Short mmCIF file of C-alpha atoms in Angstrom, two decimals:
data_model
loop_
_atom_site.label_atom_id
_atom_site.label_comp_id
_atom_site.label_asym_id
_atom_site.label_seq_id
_atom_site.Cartn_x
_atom_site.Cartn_y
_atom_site.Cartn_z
CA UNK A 1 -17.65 -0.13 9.95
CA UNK A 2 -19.23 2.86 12.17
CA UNK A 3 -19.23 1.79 15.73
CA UNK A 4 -19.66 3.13 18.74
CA UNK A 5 -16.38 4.20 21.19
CA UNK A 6 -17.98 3.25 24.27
CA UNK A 7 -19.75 0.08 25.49
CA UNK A 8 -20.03 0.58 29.39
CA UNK A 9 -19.01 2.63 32.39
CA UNK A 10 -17.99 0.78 35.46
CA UNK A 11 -18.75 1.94 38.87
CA UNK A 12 -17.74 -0.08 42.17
CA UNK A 13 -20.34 0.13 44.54
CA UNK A 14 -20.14 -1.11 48.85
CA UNK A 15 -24.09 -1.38 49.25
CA UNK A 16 -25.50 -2.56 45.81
CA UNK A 17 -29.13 -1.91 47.42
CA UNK A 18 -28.94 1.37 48.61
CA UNK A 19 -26.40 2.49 45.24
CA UNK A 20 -29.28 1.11 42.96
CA UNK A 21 -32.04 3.12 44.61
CA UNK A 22 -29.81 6.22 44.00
CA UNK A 23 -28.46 5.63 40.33
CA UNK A 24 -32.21 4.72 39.49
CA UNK A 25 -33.67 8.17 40.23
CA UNK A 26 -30.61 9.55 38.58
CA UNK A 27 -30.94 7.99 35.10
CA UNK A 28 -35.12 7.79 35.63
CA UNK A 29 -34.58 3.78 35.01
CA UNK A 30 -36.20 1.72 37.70
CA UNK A 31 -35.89 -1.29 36.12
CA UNK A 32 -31.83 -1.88 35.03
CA UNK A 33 -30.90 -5.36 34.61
CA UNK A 34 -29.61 -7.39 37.41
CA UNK A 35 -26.71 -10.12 36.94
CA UNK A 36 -24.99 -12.23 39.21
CA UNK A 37 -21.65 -12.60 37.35
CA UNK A 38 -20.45 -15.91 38.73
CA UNK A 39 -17.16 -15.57 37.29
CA UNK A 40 -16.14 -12.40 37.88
CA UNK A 41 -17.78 -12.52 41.70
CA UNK A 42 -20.08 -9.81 41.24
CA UNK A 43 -23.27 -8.43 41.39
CA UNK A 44 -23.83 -6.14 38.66
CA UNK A 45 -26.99 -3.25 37.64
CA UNK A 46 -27.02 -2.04 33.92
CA UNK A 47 -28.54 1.05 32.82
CA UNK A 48 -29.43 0.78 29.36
CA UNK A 49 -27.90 3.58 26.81
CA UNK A 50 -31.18 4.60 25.56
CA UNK A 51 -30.07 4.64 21.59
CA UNK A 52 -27.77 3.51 19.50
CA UNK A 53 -28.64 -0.23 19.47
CA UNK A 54 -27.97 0.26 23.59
CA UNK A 55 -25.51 2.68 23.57
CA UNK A 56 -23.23 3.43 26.50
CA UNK A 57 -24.30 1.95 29.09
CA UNK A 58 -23.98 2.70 33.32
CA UNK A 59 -23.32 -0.74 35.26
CA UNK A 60 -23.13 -0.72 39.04
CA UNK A 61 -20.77 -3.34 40.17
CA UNK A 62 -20.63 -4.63 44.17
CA UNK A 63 -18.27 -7.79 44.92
CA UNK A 64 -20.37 -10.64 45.69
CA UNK A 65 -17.47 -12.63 47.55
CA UNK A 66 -14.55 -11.12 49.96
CA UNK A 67 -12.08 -12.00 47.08
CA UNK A 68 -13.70 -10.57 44.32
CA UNK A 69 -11.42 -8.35 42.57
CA UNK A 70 -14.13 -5.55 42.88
CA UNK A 71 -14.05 -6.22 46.66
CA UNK A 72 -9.92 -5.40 46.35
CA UNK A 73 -10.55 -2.62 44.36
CA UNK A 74 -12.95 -0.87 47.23
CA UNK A 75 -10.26 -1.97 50.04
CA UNK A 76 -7.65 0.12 48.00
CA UNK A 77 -9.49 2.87 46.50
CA UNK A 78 -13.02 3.14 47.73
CA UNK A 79 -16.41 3.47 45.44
CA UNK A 80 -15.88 5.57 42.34
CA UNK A 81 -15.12 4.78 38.70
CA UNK A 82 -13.95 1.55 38.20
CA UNK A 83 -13.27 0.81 34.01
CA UNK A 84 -14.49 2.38 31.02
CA UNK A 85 -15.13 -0.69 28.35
CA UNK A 86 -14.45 0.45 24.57
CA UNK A 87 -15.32 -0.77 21.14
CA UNK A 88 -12.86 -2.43 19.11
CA UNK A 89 -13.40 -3.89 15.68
CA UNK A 90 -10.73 -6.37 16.02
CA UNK A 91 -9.78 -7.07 19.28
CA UNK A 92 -6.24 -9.15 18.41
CA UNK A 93 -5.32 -6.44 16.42
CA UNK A 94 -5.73 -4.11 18.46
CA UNK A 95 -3.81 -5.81 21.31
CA UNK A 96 -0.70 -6.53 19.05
CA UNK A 97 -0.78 -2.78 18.14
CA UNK A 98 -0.88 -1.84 22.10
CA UNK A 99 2.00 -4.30 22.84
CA UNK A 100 3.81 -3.20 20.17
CA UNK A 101 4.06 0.63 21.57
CA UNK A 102 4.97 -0.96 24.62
CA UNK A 103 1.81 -0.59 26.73
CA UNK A 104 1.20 -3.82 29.47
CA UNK A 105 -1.84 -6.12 28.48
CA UNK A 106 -3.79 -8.05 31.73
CA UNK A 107 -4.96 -10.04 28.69
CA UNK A 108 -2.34 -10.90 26.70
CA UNK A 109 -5.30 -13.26 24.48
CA UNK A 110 -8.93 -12.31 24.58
CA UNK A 111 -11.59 -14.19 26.95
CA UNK A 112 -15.17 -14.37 25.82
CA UNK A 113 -17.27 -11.63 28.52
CA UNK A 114 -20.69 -12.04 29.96
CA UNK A 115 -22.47 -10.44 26.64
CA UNK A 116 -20.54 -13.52 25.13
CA UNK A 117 -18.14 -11.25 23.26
CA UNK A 118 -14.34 -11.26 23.01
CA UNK A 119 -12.52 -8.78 25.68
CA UNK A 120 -9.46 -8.01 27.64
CA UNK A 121 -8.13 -5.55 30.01
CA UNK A 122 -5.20 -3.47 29.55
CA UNK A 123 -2.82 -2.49 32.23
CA UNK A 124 -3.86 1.00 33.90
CA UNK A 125 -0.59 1.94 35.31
CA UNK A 126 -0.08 2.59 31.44
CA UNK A 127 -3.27 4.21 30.51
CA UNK A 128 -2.57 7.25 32.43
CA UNK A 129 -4.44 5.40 35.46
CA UNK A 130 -7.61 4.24 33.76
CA UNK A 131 -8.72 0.66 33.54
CA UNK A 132 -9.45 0.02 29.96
CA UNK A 133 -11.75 -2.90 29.39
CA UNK A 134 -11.42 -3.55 25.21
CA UNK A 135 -14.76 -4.98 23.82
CA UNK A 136 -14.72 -6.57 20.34
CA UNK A 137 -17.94 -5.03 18.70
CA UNK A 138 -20.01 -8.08 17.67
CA UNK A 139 -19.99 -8.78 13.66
CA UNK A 140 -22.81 -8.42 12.05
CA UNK A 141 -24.57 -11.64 11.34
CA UNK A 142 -25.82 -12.38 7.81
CA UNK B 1 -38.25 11.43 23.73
CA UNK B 2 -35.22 8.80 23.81
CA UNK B 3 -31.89 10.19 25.13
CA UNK B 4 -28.81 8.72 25.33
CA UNK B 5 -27.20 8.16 28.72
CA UNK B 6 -23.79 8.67 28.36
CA UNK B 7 -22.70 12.16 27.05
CA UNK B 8 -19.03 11.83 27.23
CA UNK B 9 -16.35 10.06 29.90
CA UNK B 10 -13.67 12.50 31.37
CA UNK B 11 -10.30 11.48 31.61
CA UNK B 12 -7.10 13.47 33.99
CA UNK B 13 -3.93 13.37 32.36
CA UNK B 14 -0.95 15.03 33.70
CA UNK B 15 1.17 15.17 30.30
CA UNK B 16 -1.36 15.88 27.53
CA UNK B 17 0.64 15.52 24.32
CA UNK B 18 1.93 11.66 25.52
CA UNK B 19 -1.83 10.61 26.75
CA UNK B 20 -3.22 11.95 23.10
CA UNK B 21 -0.49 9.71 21.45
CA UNK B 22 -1.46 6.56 23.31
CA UNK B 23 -5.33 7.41 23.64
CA UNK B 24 -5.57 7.69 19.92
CA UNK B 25 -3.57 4.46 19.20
CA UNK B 26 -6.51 2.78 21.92
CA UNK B 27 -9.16 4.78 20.07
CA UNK B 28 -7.62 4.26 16.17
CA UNK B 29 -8.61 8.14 15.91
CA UNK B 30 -5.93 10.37 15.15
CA UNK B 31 -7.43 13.36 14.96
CA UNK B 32 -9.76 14.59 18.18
CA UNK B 33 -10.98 17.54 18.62
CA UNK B 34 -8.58 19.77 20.63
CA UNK B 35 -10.19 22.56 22.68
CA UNK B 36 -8.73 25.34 25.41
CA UNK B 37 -11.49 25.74 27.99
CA UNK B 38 -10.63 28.70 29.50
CA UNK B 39 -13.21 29.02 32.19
CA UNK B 40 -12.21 25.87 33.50
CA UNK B 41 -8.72 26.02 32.92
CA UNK B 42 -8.22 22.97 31.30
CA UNK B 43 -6.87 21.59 27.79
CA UNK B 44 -8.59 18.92 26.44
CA UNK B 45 -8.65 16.10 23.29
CA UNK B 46 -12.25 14.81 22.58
CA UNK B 47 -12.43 11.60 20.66
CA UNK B 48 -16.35 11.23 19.29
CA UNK B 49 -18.47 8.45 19.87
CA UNK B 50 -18.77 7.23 16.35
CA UNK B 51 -22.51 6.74 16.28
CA UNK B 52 -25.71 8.09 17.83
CA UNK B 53 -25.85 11.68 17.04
CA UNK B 54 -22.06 11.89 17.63
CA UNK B 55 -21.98 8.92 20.88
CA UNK B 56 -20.62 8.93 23.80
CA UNK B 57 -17.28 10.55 24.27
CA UNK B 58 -13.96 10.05 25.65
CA UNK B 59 -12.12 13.48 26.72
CA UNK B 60 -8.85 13.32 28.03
CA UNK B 61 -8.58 16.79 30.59
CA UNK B 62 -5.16 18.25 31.23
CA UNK B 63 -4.80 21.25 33.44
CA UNK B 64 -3.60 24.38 31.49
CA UNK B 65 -3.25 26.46 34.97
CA UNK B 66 -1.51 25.28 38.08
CA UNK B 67 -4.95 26.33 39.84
CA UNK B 68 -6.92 24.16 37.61
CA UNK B 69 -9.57 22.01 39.27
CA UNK B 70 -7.90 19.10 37.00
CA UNK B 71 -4.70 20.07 38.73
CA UNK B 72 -6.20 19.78 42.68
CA UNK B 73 -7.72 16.09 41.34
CA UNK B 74 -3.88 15.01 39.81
CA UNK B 75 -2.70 16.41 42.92
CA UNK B 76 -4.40 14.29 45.53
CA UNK B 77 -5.85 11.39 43.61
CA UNK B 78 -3.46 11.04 40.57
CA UNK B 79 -4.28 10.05 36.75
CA UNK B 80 -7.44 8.22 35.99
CA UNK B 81 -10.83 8.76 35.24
CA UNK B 82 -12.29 11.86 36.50
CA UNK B 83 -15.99 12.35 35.65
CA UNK B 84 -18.61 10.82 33.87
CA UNK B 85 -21.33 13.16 32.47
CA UNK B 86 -24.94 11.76 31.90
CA UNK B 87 -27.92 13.54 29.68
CA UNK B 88 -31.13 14.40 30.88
CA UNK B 89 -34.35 16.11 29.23
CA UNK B 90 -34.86 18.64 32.10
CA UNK B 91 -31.71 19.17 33.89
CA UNK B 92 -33.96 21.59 36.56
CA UNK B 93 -36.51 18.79 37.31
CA UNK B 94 -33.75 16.52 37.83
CA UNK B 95 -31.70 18.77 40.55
CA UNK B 96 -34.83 18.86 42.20
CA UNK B 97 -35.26 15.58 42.37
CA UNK B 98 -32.21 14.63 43.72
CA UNK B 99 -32.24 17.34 45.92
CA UNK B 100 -35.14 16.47 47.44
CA UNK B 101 -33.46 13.00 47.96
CA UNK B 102 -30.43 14.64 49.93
CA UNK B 103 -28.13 14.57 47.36
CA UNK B 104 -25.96 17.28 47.54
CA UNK B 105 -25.39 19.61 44.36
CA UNK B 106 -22.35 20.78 43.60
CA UNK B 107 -24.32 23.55 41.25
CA UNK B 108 -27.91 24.70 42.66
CA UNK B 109 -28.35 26.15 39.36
CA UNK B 110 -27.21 25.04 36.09
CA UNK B 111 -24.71 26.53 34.22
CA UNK B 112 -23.64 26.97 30.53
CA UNK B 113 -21.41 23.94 29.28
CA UNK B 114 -18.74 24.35 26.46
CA UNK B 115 -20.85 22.41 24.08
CA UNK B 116 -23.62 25.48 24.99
CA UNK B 117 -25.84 22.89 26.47
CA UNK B 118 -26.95 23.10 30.72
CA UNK B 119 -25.06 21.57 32.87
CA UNK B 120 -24.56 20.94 36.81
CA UNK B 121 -22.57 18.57 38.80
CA UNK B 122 -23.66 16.67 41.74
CA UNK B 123 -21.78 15.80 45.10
CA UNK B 124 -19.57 12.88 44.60
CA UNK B 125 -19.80 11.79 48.33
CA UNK B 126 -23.47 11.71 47.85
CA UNK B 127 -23.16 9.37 44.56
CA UNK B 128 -20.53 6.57 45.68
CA UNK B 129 -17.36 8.73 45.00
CA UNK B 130 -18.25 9.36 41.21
CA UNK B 131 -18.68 13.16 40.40
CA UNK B 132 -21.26 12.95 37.76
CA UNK B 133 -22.03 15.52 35.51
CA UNK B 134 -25.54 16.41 33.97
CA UNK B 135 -26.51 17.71 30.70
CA UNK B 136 -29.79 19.00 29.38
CA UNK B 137 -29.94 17.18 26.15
CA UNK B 138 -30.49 19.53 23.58
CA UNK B 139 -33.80 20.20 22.21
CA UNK B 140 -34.36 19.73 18.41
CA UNK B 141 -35.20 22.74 16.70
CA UNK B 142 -38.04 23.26 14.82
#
């Protein structure tokens, strides 16, 4: 199976208004989609990929709560990149792989994400400083 | 004409040869690209997108001088993700745009990528701490 490496881009945004305006004349989308992710206490603006059934995509992310973990990650570090989100075929393989070289999993078993497919977050302090959000690429269905 | 959005992600890595080992056990690709950029003094492993006219990348960036831009970035912000470069059909129009928005470009004028393509990066205190790169998205050729 030929999928894509990337599903998303994460960027953690203070003012979700003002950062919308901005990232909409950049990509020349006016109209991203807008989700409250309850879960995650967020607020979140996706840029569509423009091929590629969607392709990479750009998502703005702003906490929607004090204790969102986005919310933390501004106190700490300010607006910028956030996570990159990749494709995996098989997302429990994958992690057993990872765990087996020794590298930390934040998700030890996969949880079903807002596009209602299986992910999980690896450590960053061993992906040379990069949150890695692993997407499981959605089967084809017959 | 329908672009993608995402040309590639860039990743700073302090030891290149240990980041390629663990970045191609994440990626299940054994076998990126390796290229010297000179001009910008930087090594670097690009894993392809797998779809889409090649998809969006992930390159990990290592500095190959201890003057490297890569190596001021490792120096006062550490490992992690370091740019994220987005396509456009008219990377002049777009710099205008912006520009006449008060963002603040890094290049006035674009410049010749590796890849041969335009490109230009943009303030990153004027897009929520994320230096983003543009890319003219190559026309086809008749």
């Amino acid at each position: 199976m030929d999928i894509p490496l990337i599903s998303h881009v994460g960027i953690a945004v203070k003012d979700f208004e003002k950062a919308l305006k901005k990232y909409s004349l950049l990509i020349g989308d006016d109209n991203p989609a807008i989700h409250d992710v309850a879960d995650q206490k967020v607020k979140a603006a996706i840029f569509k990929g423009g091929c590629c059934g969607g392709g990479a995509r750009i998502e703005l992310v702003a906490p929607s709560t004090d204790d969102s973990p986005i919310a933390k990650f501004l106190d700490s570090k300010g607006e910028g990149l956030h996570h990159v989100c990749i494709y995996v075929e098989d997302i429990e393989k994958k992690l057993a792989e990872l765990k087996a070289e020794g590298v930390r999993l934040i998700d030890e078993v996969p949880r079903i994400g807002a596009d209602g497919n299986k992910i999980a977050f690896i450590q960053p302090k061993d992906m040379n400083g990069v949150l890695i959000e692993l997407e499981e690429f959605p089967k084809p269905t017959l």
